[in-house]
DNA sequence: TAAGATTGACCCATCAATCTTT
DNA sequence: AAAGATTGATGGGTCAATCTTA
């Protein structure tokens, strides 16, 4: 069992609280301005960045860090709202694609300015260039390690 | 409306995903090893650090970034399990205190090694000393700004 | 009237079980 | 039997309304 030094523990606690606080504000602003929860926005962003505007359910679930069942229900609601559609995968008929609709693309573009402005005001404006680079670097490593628990060694 | 440069946006997205992934692992490990969710652990840590092992509901809600109603229900469950008790505040009888019980203190000490070890393996071990100091510093500013939305200026 | 806390109605996520396809 | 996705049961969170005390 390892100990964690005070500086690293402070980094952990501060980042936890700050993330919770920022997420709460961003969610509330996006919901209030364009009536869209942040979880929907994340799905739309990932779909638009994907080739053909479509992703497998399992792939999408992994990207937005959501359980498969949680994603099924999230996509249910978004499909109900017309922002995405489901199609079958020809090569493997167990799988399904979630496809961005034109309406979904427009909703994303309508929401983006509010969201990006919020990220600026509540997060990015507080970082120097060096700090931003450090965060991007650090969290790329942390993220990769947490997602790939098979490399976990008790040490 | 501001734009956010690619480095800061990368810092934001990476930190979001990494936090979600790390929280998921820590929660799962704590739940599996000692049968306690992370939300309970956070409450216990805050109570133990407070003078007299007690905090007002509103104060506790703010610290763990939870709505007041959410906290009421969280404390309901923890009191049911015997880890905390509620008392009334003499000077202002609208308010109530949540007090750490001896059982709660023991549960915290039983859970701490697992949690601290998890924070080390999934987060702290990936940071250099300089990076840890940077994160603690950055998130102290971000947290303060997000909590105090009254200082928010559209700019 | 306002503040602190709680409750009711509702939304959303997870685990375990299930169904289909490989 | 295993993988991809979905469903049922359940736990836990938020907003708006309510109750009590200041």
XYZ file of C-alpha atoms (C1' of nucleotides) in Angstrom:
354
model
C 0.000 0.000 0.000
C 1.426 3.311 -1.108
C 1.185 6.650 0.533
C 0.403 9.744 -1.493
C 2.406 12.864 -0.761
C 0.519 16.047 0.175
C 1.168 17.823 -3.107
C -0.187 14.995 -5.218
C -3.151 14.528 -2.881
C -3.887 18.243 -3.130
C -3.698 17.992 -6.918
C -6.168 15.123 -6.800
C -8.686 16.722 -4.460
C -8.554 20.109 -6.119
C -8.993 18.656 -9.570
C -11.924 16.554 -8.379
C -13.784 19.452 -6.816
C -12.967 21.840 -9.631
C -14.187 19.414 -12.263
C -17.430 18.828 -10.438
C -18.005 22.548 -10.061
C -17.154 23.383 -13.672
C -19.251 20.543 -15.059
C -22.197 21.690 -13.008
C -21.955 25.230 -14.380
C -21.416 24.145 -17.991
C -24.323 21.740 -17.827
C -26.588 24.362 -16.367
C -25.590 26.975 -18.952
C -25.980 24.643 -21.922
C -29.308 23.376 -20.632
C -30.508 26.917 -20.008
C -29.356 28.477 -23.291
C -30.049 25.749 -25.840
C -31.959 23.102 -23.844
C -29.359 20.395 -24.374
C -27.585 18.378 -21.675
C -23.832 18.064 -21.855
C -24.099 14.294 -22.388
C -25.928 14.895 -25.678
C -23.343 17.415 -26.768
C -20.553 14.929 -26.143
C -22.261 12.309 -28.272
C -22.792 14.770 -31.116
C -19.166 15.931 -31.017
C -17.890 12.381 -31.185
C -20.201 11.449 -34.034
C -19.314 14.489 -36.106
C -15.600 13.762 -35.689
C -16.056 10.144 -36.775
C -15.826 9.106 -40.448
C -19.299 9.103 -41.995
C -20.716 10.659 -38.822
C -21.298 7.231 -37.359
C -19.909 4.993 -34.613
C -20.578 1.562 -33.162
C -22.410 1.568 -29.854
C -19.533 -0.066 -28.011
C -17.030 2.356 -29.518
C -19.137 5.372 -28.584
C -19.704 4.084 -25.045
C -15.983 3.766 -24.513
C -15.279 7.245 -25.835
C -17.705 9.080 -23.616
C -16.993 6.807 -20.617
C -20.490 5.422 -20.197
C -21.752 1.899 -19.625
C -23.220 0.077 -22.616
C -26.672 0.039 -21.095
C -26.363 3.701 -20.212
C -25.497 4.483 -23.820
C -28.405 2.450 -25.164
C -30.778 4.640 -23.161
C -28.999 7.851 -24.013
C -29.226 7.041 -27.724
C -32.875 6.084 -27.243
C -33.609 9.602 -26.073
C -31.504 11.282 -28.740
C -33.085 9.197 -31.486
C -36.506 10.079 -30.098
C -35.488 13.735 -30.490
C -34.349 13.094 -34.070
C -30.671 13.926 -33.537
C -29.359 10.449 -34.361
C -30.506 7.273 -36.087
C -29.619 3.618 -35.678
C -28.496 1.402 -38.527
C -27.343 -2.178 -38.688
C -23.817 -3.252 -39.428
C -23.674 -5.438 -42.533
C -20.427 -7.242 -41.792
C -21.455 -8.170 -38.240
C -25.157 -8.093 -37.631
C -24.763 -8.133 -33.870
C -23.462 -4.597 -34.020
C -25.288 -1.367 -34.701
C -24.214 2.072 -35.775
C -25.414 5.346 -34.384
C -25.544 7.903 -37.186
C -25.659 11.667 -36.887
C -28.712 13.128 -38.675
C -28.823 16.499 -40.386
C -30.970 17.726 -37.517
C -28.338 16.475 -35.091
C -25.623 18.322 -36.962
C -27.599 21.528 -36.804
C -28.285 21.071 -33.102
C -24.578 20.608 -32.508
C -23.725 23.767 -34.403
C -26.397 25.683 -32.532
C -25.046 24.522 -29.169
C -21.333 24.824 -29.877
C -20.898 28.588 -29.336
C -22.515 28.448 -25.899
C -20.480 25.451 -24.862
C -17.170 26.721 -26.191
C -17.726 30.080 -24.581
C -18.446 28.314 -21.297
C -15.287 26.232 -21.518
C -13.389 29.438 -22.067
C -14.890 31.385 -19.187
C -14.925 28.610 -16.602
C -11.767 26.730 -17.501
C -9.454 27.821 -20.301
C -9.104 31.449 -19.301
C -7.499 30.401 -16.035
C -4.616 28.562 -17.719
C -1.314 29.837 -19.065
C 0.009 28.273 -22.258
C 2.485 26.157 -20.308
C -0.145 24.993 -17.855
C -2.503 24.024 -20.662
C 0.212 21.971 -22.324
C 1.044 20.283 -19.026
C -2.568 19.341 -18.385
C -3.074 17.931 -21.861
C 0.091 15.899 -21.465
C -0.588 14.619 -17.946
C -4.176 13.623 -18.599
C -3.309 11.815 -21.799
C -1.152 9.487 -19.674
C -3.663 9.209 -16.823
C -6.509 8.518 -19.222
C -4.610 5.856 -21.124
C -3.661 4.087 -17.891
C -7.149 4.176 -16.387
C -8.787 2.870 -19.532
C -6.365 0.025 -19.937
C -6.682 -1.644 -16.563
C -4.961 -4.743 -17.923
C -1.597 -3.020 -17.541
C -2.373 -2.505 -13.904
C 0.388 -3.850 -11.708
C 0.115 -3.853 -7.930
C 3.831 -3.076 -7.630
C -18.167 34.648 -27.823
C -14.647 33.428 -27.353
C -12.805 30.758 -29.210
C -10.708 28.229 -27.344
C -7.307 27.373 -28.791
C -6.547 23.699 -29.588
C -4.146 23.198 -26.688
C -6.605 24.419 -24.085
C -9.426 22.460 -25.671
C -7.253 19.356 -25.604
C -6.491 20.012 -21.939
C -10.203 20.283 -21.249
C -11.284 17.169 -23.125
C -8.435 15.028 -21.857
C -9.015 16.040 -18.280
C -12.746 15.360 -18.616
C -12.290 11.878 -19.995
C -9.443 11.018 -17.657
C -11.398 12.101 -14.617
C -14.410 10.078 -15.632
C -12.258 7.014 -16.231
C -10.302 7.351 -12.972
C -13.425 7.982 -10.905
C -15.040 4.922 -12.365
C -12.089 2.718 -11.416
C -11.718 4.189 -7.919
C -15.414 3.808 -7.244
C -15.409 0.248 -8.420
C -12.341 -0.662 -6.361
C -13.615 0.962 -3.167
C -17.022 -0.608 -3.605
C -15.484 -3.990 -4.261
C -12.891 -3.984 -1.461
C -14.757 -2.332 1.399
C -18.324 -1.987 0.117
C -18.366 1.794 0.289
C -19.150 4.228 -2.534
C -16.808 7.136 -3.126
C -19.534 9.628 -2.211
C -19.669 8.210 1.319
C -15.910 8.348 1.615
C -15.880 12.019 0.656
C -18.448 12.833 3.308
C -16.472 10.968 5.975
C -13.210 12.697 5.031
C -14.821 16.120 5.242
C -16.451 15.380 8.576
C -13.267 14.043 10.132
C -11.352 17.122 9.032
C -13.981 19.449 10.499
C -13.788 20.639 14.131
C -15.852 18.342 16.357
C -16.345 15.970 13.431
C -19.465 17.858 12.417
C -20.681 20.168 9.647
C -23.848 21.995 8.701
C -25.774 20.424 5.836
C -25.359 23.452 3.609
C -21.638 23.633 4.316
C -21.157 19.951 3.577
C -23.186 20.161 0.373
C -20.983 22.961 -0.891
C -17.786 21.096 -0.066
C -18.627 17.919 -1.898
C -20.358 19.777 -4.752
C -23.782 18.240 -4.334
C -27.253 19.812 -4.299
C -28.889 20.297 -0.913
C -31.585 17.776 -1.687
C -28.987 15.344 -2.946
C -27.094 15.709 0.306
C -30.200 15.181 2.405
C -30.702 11.830 0.728
C -27.046 10.876 0.924
C -27.011 11.598 4.662
C -30.260 9.655 5.052
C -28.520 6.558 3.744
C -25.358 7.077 5.745
C -27.320 7.651 8.955
C -29.303 4.503 8.212
C -25.969 2.682 8.071
C -24.890 4.242 11.361
C -21.919 6.182 10.015
C -23.301 9.636 10.870
C -25.960 11.209 13.078
C -28.006 14.392 12.822
C -28.210 16.959 15.584
C -29.918 20.321 15.826
C -28.081 23.604 15.922
C -28.836 25.505 19.146
C -28.045 29.004 17.934
C -30.157 28.655 14.774
C -32.754 25.951 14.931
C -33.333 25.962 11.201
C -29.934 24.380 10.702
C -28.787 20.859 11.424
C -25.404 19.282 11.936
C -24.216 16.007 10.527
C -21.908 14.368 13.065
C -19.400 11.596 12.469
C -20.070 8.578 14.680
C -17.409 6.276 16.088
C -18.603 3.661 13.622
C -18.199 6.194 10.841
C -14.678 6.977 11.933
C -13.789 3.302 11.896
C -15.341 2.829 8.478
C -13.272 5.721 7.175
C -10.059 4.271 8.564
C -10.920 0.876 7.136
C -11.518 2.360 3.684
C -8.645 4.836 3.576
C -5.801 2.448 2.597
C -7.737 1.120 -0.380
C -8.698 4.566 -1.548
C -5.261 6.117 -1.073
C -3.631 3.230 -2.836
C -6.067 3.674 -5.708
C -5.348 7.385 -5.988
C -1.685 6.528 -6.155
C -1.952 3.826 -8.808
C -4.482 5.510 -11.066
C -3.487 9.142 -10.712
C -0.547 10.255 -8.566
C 2.024 7.858 -9.951
C 1.657 9.436 -13.395
C 2.672 12.921 -12.207
C 6.091 14.461 -11.733
C 6.584 16.778 -8.777
C 6.347 19.826 -11.009
C 3.210 18.582 -12.720
C 1.538 17.864 -9.396
C 2.293 21.370 -8.175
C 0.959 22.837 -11.415
C -2.285 20.898 -11.160
C -2.874 21.847 -7.537
C -2.259 25.462 -8.443
C -4.379 25.572 -11.580
C -7.358 23.809 -10.085
C -7.355 25.981 -6.997
C -8.004 28.941 -9.310
C -10.504 27.115 -11.514
C -12.397 25.814 -8.505
C -12.587 29.199 -6.832
C -13.888 30.826 -10.002
C -16.509 28.170 -10.734
C -17.858 28.203 -7.177
C -18.138 31.948 -7.074
C -20.277 32.580 -10.100
C -20.985 36.102 -8.890
C -17.581 37.189 -10.159
C -18.582 35.934 -13.590
C -18.186 38.657 -16.191
C -19.205 38.105 -19.779
C -16.206 40.137 -20.937
C -39.812 37.695 3.294
C -35.658 34.889 3.381
C -32.701 30.891 4.768
C -31.962 25.925 5.910
C -33.511 21.624 5.144
C -36.625 18.181 3.449
C -39.977 15.871 0.265
C -42.325 14.590 -4.303
C -41.924 13.969 -9.050
C -38.910 12.923 -12.392
C -34.479 11.907 -14.953
C -30.569 9.177 -15.679
C -26.896 5.632 -14.716
C -25.472 0.946 -13.334
C -25.631 -4.190 -12.570
C -27.343 -8.506 -13.830
C -30.013 -11.090 -16.863
C -31.480 -11.800 -21.651
C -31.608 -12.045 -26.706
C -29.304 -12.369 -31.139
C -25.479 -13.305 -33.911
C -20.787 -15.164 -34.373
C -19.315 -20.278 -25.461
C -18.411 -15.325 -26.425
C -19.501 -10.600 -28.163
C -22.770 -6.672 -29.093
C -26.692 -4.648 -27.623
C -30.883 -4.191 -25.030
C -34.162 -4.570 -20.971
C -35.766 -4.882 -15.887
C -34.856 -3.731 -11.351
C -32.812 -0.603 -8.622
C -29.918 3.256 -6.701
C -29.020 7.876 -6.625
C -29.268 12.849 -8.375
C -31.825 17.373 -9.634
C -35.543 20.904 -9.755
C -39.525 22.859 -7.811
C -42.551 23.074 -4.034
C -43.068 22.865 0.993
C -42.246 23.280 5.966
C -40.027 25.471 9.873
C -37.484 29.023 12.014
C -35.307 33.741 11.806
